[in-house]
mmCIF file of C-alpha atoms in Angstrom:
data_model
loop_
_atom_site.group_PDB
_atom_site.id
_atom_site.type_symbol
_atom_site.label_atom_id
_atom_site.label_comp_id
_atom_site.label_asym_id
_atom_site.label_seq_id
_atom_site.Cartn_x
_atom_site.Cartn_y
_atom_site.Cartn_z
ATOM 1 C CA UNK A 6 0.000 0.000 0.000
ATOM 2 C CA UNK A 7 1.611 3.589 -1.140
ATOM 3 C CA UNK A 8 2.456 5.699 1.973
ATOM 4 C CA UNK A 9 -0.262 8.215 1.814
ATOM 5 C CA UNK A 10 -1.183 11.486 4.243
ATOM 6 C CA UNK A 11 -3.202 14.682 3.267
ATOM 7 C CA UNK A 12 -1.422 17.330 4.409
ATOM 8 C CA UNK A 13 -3.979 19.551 7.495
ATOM 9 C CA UNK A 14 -4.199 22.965 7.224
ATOM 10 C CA UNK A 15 -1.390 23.228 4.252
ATOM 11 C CA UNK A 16 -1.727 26.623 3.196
ATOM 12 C CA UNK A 17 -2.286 27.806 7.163
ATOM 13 C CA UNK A 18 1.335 26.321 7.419
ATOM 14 C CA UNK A 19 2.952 27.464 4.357
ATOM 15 C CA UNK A 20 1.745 30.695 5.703
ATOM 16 C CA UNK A 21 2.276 30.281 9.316
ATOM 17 C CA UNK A 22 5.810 29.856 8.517
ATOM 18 C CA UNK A 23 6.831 32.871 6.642
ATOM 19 C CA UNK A 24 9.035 30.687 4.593
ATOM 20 C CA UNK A 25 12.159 32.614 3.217
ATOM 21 C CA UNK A 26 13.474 30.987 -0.524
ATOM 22 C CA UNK A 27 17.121 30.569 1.172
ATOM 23 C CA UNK A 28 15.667 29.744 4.880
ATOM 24 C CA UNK A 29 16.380 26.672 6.995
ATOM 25 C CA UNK A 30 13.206 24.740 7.545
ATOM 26 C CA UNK A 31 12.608 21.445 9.851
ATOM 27 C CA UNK A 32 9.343 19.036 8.921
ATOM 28 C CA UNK A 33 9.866 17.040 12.297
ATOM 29 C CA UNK A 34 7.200 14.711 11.132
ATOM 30 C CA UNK A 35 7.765 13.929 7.384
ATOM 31 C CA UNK A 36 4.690 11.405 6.813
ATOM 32 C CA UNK A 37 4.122 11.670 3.158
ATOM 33 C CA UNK A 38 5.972 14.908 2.662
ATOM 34 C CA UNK A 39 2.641 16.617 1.947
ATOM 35 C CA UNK A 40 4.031 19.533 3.790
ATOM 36 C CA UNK A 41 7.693 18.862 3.201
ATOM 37 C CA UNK A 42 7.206 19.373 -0.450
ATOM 38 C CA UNK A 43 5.396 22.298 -0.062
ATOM 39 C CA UNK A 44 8.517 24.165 1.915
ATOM 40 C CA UNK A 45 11.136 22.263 -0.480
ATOM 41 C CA UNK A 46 9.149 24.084 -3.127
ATOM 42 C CA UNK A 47 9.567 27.804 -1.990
ATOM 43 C CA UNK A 48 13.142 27.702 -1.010
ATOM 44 C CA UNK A 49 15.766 28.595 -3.973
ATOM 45 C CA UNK A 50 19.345 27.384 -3.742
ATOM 46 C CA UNK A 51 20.540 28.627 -0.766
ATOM 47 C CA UNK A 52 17.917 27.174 1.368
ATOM 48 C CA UNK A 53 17.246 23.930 2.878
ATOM 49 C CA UNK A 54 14.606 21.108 3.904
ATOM 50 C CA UNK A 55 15.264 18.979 6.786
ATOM 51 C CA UNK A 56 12.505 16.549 6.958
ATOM 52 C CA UNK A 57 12.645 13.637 9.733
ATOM 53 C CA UNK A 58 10.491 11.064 10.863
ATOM 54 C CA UNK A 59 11.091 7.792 12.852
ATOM 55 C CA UNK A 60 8.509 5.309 10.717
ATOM 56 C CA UNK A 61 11.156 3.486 8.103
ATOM 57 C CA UNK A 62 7.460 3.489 5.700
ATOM 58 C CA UNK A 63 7.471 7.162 5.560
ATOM 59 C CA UNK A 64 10.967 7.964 5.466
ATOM 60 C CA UNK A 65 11.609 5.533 2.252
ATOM 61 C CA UNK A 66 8.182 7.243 0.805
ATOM 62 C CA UNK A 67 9.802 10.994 1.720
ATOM 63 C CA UNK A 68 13.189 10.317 0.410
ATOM 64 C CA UNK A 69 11.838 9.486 -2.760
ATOM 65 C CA UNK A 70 9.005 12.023 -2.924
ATOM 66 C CA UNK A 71 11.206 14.714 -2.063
ATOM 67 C CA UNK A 72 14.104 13.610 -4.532
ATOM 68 C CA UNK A 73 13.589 16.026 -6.942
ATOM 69 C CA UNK A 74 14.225 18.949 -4.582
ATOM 70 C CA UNK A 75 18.014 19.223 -4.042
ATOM 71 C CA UNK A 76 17.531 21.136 -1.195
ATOM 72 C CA UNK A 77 15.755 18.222 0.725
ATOM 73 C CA UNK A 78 16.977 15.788 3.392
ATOM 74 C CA UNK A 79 15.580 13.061 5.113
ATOM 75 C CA UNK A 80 16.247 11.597 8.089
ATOM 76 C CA UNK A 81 15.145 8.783 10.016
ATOM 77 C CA UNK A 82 14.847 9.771 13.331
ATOM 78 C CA UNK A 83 11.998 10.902 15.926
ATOM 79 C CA UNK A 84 11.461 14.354 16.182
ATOM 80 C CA UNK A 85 12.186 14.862 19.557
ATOM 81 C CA UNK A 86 15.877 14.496 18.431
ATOM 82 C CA UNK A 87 15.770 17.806 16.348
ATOM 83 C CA UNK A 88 18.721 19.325 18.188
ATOM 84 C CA UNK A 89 21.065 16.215 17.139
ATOM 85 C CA UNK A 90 20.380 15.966 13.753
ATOM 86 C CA UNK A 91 20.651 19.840 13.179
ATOM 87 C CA UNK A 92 23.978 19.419 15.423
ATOM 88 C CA UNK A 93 24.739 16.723 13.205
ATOM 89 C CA UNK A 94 24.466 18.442 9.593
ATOM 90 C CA UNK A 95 26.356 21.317 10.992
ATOM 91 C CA UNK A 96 23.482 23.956 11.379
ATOM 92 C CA UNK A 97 23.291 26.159 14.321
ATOM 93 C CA UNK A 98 19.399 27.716 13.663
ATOM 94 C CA UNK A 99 16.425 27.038 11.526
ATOM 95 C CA UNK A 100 14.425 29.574 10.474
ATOM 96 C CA UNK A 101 10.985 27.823 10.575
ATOM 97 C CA UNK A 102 10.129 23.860 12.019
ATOM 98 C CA UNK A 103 6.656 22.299 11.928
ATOM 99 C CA UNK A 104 5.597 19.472 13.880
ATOM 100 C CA UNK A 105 2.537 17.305 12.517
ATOM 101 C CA UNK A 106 1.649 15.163 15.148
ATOM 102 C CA UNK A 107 -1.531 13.021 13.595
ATOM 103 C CA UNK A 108 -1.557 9.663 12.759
ATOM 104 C CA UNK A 109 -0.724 8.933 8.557
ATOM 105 C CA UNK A 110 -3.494 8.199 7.133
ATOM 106 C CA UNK A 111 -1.306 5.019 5.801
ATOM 107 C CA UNK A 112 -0.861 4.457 9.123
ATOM 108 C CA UNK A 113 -4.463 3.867 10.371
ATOM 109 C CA UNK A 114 -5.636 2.293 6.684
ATOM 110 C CA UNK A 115 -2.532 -0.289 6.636
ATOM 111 C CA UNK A 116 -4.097 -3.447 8.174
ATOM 112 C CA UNK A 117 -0.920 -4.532 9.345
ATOM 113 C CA UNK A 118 -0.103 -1.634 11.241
ATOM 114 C CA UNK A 119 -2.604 -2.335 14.017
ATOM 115 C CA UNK A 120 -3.642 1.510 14.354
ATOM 116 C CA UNK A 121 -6.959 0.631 13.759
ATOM 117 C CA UNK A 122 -10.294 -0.912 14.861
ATOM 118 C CA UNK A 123 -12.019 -0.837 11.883
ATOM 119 C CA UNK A 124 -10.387 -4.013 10.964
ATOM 120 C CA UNK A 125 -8.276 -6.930 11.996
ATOM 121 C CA UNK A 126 -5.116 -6.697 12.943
ATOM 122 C CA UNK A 127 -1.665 -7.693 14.828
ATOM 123 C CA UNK A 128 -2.085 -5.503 17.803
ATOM 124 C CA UNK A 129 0.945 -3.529 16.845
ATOM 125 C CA UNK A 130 0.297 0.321 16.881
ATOM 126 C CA UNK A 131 4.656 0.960 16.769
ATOM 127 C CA UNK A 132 5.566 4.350 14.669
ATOM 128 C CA UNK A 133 9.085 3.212 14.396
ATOM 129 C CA UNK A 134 8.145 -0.595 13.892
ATOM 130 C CA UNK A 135 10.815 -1.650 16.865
ATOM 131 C CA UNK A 136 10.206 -1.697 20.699
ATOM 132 C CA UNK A 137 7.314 -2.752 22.304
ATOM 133 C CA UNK A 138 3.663 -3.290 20.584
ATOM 134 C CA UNK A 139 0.339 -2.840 21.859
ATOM 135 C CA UNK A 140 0.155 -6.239 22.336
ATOM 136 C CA UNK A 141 2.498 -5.833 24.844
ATOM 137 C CA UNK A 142 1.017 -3.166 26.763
ATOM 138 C CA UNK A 143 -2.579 -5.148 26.558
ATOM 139 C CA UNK A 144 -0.987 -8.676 27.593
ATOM 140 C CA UNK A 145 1.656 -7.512 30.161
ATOM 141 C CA UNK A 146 0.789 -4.211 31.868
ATOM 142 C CA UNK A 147 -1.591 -4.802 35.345
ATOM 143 C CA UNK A 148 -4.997 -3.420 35.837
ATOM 144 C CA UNK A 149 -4.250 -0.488 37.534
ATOM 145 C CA UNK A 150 -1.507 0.370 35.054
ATOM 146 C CA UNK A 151 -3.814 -0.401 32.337
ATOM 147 C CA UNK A 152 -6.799 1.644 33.784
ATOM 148 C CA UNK A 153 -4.318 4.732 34.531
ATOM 149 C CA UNK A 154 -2.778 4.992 30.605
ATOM 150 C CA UNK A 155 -6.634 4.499 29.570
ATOM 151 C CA UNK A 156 -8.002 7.233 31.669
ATOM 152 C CA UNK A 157 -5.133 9.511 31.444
ATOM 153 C CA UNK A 158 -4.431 9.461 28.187
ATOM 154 C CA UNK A 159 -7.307 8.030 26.353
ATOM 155 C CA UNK A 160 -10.027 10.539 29.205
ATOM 156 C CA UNK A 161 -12.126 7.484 29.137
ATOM 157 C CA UNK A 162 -14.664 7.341 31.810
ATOM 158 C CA UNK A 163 -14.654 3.767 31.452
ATOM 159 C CA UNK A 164 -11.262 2.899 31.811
ATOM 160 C CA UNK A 165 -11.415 0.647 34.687
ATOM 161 C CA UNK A 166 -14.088 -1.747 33.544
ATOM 162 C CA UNK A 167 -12.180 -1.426 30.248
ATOM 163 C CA UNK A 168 -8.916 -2.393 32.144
ATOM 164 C CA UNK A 169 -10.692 -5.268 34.140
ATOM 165 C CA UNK A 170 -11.894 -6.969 31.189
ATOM 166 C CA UNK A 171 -8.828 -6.947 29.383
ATOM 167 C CA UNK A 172 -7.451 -8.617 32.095
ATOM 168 C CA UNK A 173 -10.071 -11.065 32.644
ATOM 169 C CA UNK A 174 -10.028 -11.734 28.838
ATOM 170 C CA UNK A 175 -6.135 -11.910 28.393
ATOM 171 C CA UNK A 176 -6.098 -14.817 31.364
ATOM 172 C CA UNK A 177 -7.691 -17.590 28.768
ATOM 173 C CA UNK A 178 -5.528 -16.502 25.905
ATOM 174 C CA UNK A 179 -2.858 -13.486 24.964
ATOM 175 C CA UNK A 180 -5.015 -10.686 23.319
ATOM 176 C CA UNK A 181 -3.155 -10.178 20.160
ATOM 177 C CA UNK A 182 -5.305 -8.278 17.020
ATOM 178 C CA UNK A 183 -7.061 -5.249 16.929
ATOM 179 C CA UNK A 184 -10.877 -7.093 16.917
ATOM 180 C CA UNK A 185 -10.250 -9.046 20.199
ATOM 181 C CA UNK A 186 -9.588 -5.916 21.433
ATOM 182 C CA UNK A 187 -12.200 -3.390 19.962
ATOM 183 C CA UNK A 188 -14.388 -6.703 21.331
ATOM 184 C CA UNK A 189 -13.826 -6.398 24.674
ATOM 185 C CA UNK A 190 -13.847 -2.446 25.114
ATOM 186 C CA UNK A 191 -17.543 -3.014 23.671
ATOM 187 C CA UNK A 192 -18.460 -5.359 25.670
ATOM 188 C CA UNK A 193 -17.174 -3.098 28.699
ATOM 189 C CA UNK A 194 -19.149 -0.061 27.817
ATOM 190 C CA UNK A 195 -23.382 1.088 28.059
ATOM 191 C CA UNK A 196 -24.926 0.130 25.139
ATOM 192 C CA UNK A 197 -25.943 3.912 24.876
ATOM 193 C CA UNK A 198 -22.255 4.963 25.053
ATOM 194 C CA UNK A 199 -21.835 2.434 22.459
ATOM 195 C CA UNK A 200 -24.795 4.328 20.179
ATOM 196 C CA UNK A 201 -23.048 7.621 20.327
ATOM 197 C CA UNK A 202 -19.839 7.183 18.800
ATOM 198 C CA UNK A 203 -17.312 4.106 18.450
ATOM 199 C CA UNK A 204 -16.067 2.924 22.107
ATOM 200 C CA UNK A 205 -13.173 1.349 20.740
ATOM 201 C CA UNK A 206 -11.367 5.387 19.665
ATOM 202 C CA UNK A 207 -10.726 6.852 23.561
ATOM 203 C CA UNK A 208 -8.631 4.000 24.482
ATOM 204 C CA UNK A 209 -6.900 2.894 21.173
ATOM 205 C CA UNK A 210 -5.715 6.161 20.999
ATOM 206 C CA UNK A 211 -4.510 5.676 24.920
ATOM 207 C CA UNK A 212 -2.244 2.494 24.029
ATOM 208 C CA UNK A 213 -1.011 3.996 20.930
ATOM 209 C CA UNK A 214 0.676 6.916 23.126
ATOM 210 C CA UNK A 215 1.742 4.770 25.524
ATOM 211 C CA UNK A 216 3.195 2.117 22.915
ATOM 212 C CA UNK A 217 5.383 5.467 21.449
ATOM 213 C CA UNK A 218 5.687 7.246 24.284
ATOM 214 C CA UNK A 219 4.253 10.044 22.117
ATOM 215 C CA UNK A 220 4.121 12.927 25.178
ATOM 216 C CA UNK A 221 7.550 11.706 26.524
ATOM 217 C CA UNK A 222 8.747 12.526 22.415
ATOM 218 C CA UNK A 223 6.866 15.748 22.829
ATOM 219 C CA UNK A 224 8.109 17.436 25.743
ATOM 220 C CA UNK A 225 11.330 16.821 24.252
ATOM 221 C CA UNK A 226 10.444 17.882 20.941
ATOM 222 C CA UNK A 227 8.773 21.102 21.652
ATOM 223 C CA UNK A 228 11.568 22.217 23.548
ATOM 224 C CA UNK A 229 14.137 21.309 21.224
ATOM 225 C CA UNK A 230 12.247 22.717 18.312
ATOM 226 C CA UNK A 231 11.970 26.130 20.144
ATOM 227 C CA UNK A 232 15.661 26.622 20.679
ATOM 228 C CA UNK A 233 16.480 25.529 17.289
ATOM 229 C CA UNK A 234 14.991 28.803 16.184
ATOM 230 C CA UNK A 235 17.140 31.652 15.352
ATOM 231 C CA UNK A 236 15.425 34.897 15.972
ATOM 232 C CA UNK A 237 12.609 35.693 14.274
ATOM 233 C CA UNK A 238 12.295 31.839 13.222
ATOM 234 C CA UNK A 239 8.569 30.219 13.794
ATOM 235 C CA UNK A 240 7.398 26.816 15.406
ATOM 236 C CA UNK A 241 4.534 25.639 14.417
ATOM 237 C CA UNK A 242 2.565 22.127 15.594
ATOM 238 C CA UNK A 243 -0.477 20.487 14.516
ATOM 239 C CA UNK A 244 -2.550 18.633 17.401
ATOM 240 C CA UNK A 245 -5.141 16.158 17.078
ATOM 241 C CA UNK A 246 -6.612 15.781 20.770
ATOM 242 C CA UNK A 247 -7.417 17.495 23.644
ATOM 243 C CA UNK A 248 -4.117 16.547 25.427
ATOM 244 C CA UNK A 249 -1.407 17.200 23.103
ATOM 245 C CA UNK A 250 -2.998 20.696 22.236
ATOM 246 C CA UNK A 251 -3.107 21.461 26.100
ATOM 247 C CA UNK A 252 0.738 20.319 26.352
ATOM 248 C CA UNK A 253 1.598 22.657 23.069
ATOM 249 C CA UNK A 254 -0.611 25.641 24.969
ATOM 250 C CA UNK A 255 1.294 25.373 28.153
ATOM 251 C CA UNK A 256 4.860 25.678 26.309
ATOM 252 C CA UNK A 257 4.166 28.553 24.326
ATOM 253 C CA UNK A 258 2.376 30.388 27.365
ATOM 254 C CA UNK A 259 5.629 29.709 29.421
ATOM 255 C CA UNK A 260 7.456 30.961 26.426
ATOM 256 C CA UNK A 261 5.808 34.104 26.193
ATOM 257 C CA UNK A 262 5.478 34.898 29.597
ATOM 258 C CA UNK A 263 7.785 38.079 31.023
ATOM 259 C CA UNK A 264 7.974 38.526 34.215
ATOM 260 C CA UNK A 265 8.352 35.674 36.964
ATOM 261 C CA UNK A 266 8.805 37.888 40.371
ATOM 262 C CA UNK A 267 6.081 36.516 42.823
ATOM 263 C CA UNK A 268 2.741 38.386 42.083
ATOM 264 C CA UNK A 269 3.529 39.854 45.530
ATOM 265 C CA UNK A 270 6.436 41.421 44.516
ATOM 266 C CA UNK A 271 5.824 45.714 43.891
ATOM 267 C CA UNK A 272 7.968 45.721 40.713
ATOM 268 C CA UNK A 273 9.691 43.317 38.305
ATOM 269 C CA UNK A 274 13.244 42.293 39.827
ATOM 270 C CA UNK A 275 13.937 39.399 37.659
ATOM 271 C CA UNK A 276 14.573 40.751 34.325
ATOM 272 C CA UNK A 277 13.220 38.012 32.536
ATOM 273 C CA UNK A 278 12.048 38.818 29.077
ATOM 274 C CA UNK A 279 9.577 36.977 26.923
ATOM 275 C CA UNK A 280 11.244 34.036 24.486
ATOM 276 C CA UNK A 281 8.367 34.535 22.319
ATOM 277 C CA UNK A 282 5.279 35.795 20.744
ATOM 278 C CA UNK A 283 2.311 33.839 19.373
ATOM 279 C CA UNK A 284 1.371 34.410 15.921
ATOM 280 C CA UNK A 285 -2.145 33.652 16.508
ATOM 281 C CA UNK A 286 -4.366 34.181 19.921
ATOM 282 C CA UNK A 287 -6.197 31.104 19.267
ATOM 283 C CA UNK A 288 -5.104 28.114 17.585
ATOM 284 C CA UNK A 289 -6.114 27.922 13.959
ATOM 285 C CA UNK A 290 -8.605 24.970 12.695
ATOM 286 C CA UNK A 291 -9.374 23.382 9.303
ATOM 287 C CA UNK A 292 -11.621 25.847 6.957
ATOM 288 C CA UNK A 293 -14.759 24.041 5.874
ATOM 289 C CA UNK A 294 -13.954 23.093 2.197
ATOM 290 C CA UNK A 295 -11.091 21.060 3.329
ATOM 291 C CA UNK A 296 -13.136 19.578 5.857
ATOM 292 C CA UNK A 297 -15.260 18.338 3.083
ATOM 293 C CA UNK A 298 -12.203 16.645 1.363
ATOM 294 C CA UNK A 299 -10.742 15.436 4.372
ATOM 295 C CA UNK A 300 -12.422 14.811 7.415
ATOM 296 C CA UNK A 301 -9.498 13.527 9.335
ATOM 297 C CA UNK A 302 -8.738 17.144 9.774
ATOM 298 C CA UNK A 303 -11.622 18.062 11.921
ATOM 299 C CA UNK A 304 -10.093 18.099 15.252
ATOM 300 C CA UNK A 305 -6.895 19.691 13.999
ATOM 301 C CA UNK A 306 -5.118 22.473 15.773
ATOM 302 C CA UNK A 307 -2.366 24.596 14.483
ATOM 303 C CA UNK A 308 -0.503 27.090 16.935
ATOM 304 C CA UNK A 309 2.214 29.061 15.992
ATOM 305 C CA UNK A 310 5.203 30.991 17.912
ATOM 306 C CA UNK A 311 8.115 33.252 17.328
ATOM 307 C CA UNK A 312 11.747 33.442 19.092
ATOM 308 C CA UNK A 313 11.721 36.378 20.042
ATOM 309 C CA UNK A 314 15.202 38.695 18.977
ATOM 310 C CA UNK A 315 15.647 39.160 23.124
ATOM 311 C CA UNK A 316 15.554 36.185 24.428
ATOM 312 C CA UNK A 317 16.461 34.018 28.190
ATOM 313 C CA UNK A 318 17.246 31.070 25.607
#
């Protein structure tokens, strides 16, 4: 199956980014290179493409995508190693980096993949394809352990029945595809909660993050990202839920906060100067006519910050 992803939001990006023709630009999440060859495509000679991603499927379909732009590289590695690779290839500051953080759509529609419930599957779920599956988590991880990652990260208000029955389940055999799975979380859920909308997304989405340790990559990322930046240079990231866009919110407030003297303080002491400036108040969301062409885009979220010239960094 041909690695596929529509790019979200693309001209919201392209523009979000202020691209300069002989810029530095980082796509920490390559995918498809639906936004990678967008950038490679406005920068002349002098600039450059660094495009990473740690799934060997979308790095072999980037590299070749992105072969006709000589200004392109691509790297196989996770994004929240940004500072080594740009340490690496000898460059000291990007001018723009962007940070996709969705699921391919390759990703969920490969069978083999395990991403997704609509049909069976090894219970995989692994971006990089190495490490520990979802399988793993289901079949080894106790119910308290289980219940927490479900809860926490999936905010399912069924997690512990959820958790119980995977654990009653698992005791007759190993649970190891997607529909023995999606099975029991059914089973472990109202029948009305069931009518609403598909059970089985809250905590397939939970294992998946714990499976690639997605906000662990995150933290890391966003803060590597932001330091990258020269002055003037833009991050911007794309969330998909609730909890990544509430981790990406709380960076860029810290970033563009000024002073840090205790509120009871009369006057500012610390000298601490903002490391940033948002581009946009509130994050930015998918216009309707790309909504019609792709709905995977509907609970997208693009923020955007600038490095400041004077900054703590």
């Amino acid at each position: 199956m041909e690695f596929s992803h529509i790019p979200v939001m693309l001209e919201e990006c392209i523009d979000g980014l202020n691209i300069r023709p002989d810029g530095i630009y980082v796509d920490g999440t390559a995918g498809g290179a639906g936004h990678s060859s967008a950038i490679a495509s406005r920068l002349n000679e002098n600039g450059r493409l660094i495009a990473l991603d740690r799934d060997p499927d979308a790095v072999a379909a980037a590299t070749e995508r992105l072969s006709v732009y000589k200004n392109a590289t691509v790297v196989h590695r996770n994004y929240s190693e940004i500072r080594a690779v740009l340490n690496e290839l000898d460059i000291d500051y990007a001018d723009g980096i962007l940070m996709d953080l969705g699921v391919s759509s390759f990703q969920l529609d490969e069978g083999s993949r395990g991403f997704s419930y609509h049909s069976d599957a090894p219970l995989d779920m692994r971006m990089s394809k190495e490490g520990m599956s979802a399988a793993d988590v289901v079949n080894t991880y106790s119910e308290q352990e289980l219940a927490r990652i479900i809860f926490e990260y999936g905010e399912e208000k069924f997690s512990r029945r959820i958790a119980s029955n995977i654990i009653r389940a698992r005791e007759s055999s190993p649970i190891m595809t997607t529909m023995q799975l999606a099975d029991i979380i059914r089973e472990s859920v109202p029948q009305k909660a069931r009518r609403e909308k598909n059970p089985c997304k809250k905590t397939f989405q939970a294992i998946r993050i714990a499976v690639n340790g997605e906000f662990e990559h995150l933290e890391k990322g966003l803060e590597d990202a932001f330091y990258s930046l020269r002055a003037g240079g833009r991050l911007a990231v794309i969330t998909f839920h609730s909890l990544e866009d509430r981790l990406v919110k709380q960076k860029f407030a810290e970033w563009c906060r000024g002073c840090i003297c205790p509120p009871d303080f009369p006057q500012c002491v610390c000298g601490h100067k903002p490391q940033g400036k948002l581009v946009n108040r509130k994050p930015l969301e998918a216009k309707e006519q790309e909504l019609e062409r792709n709905n995977r885009s509907r609970s997208a979220k693009l923020r955007i910050i600038e490095r400041s010239a004077e900054s703590n960094g």
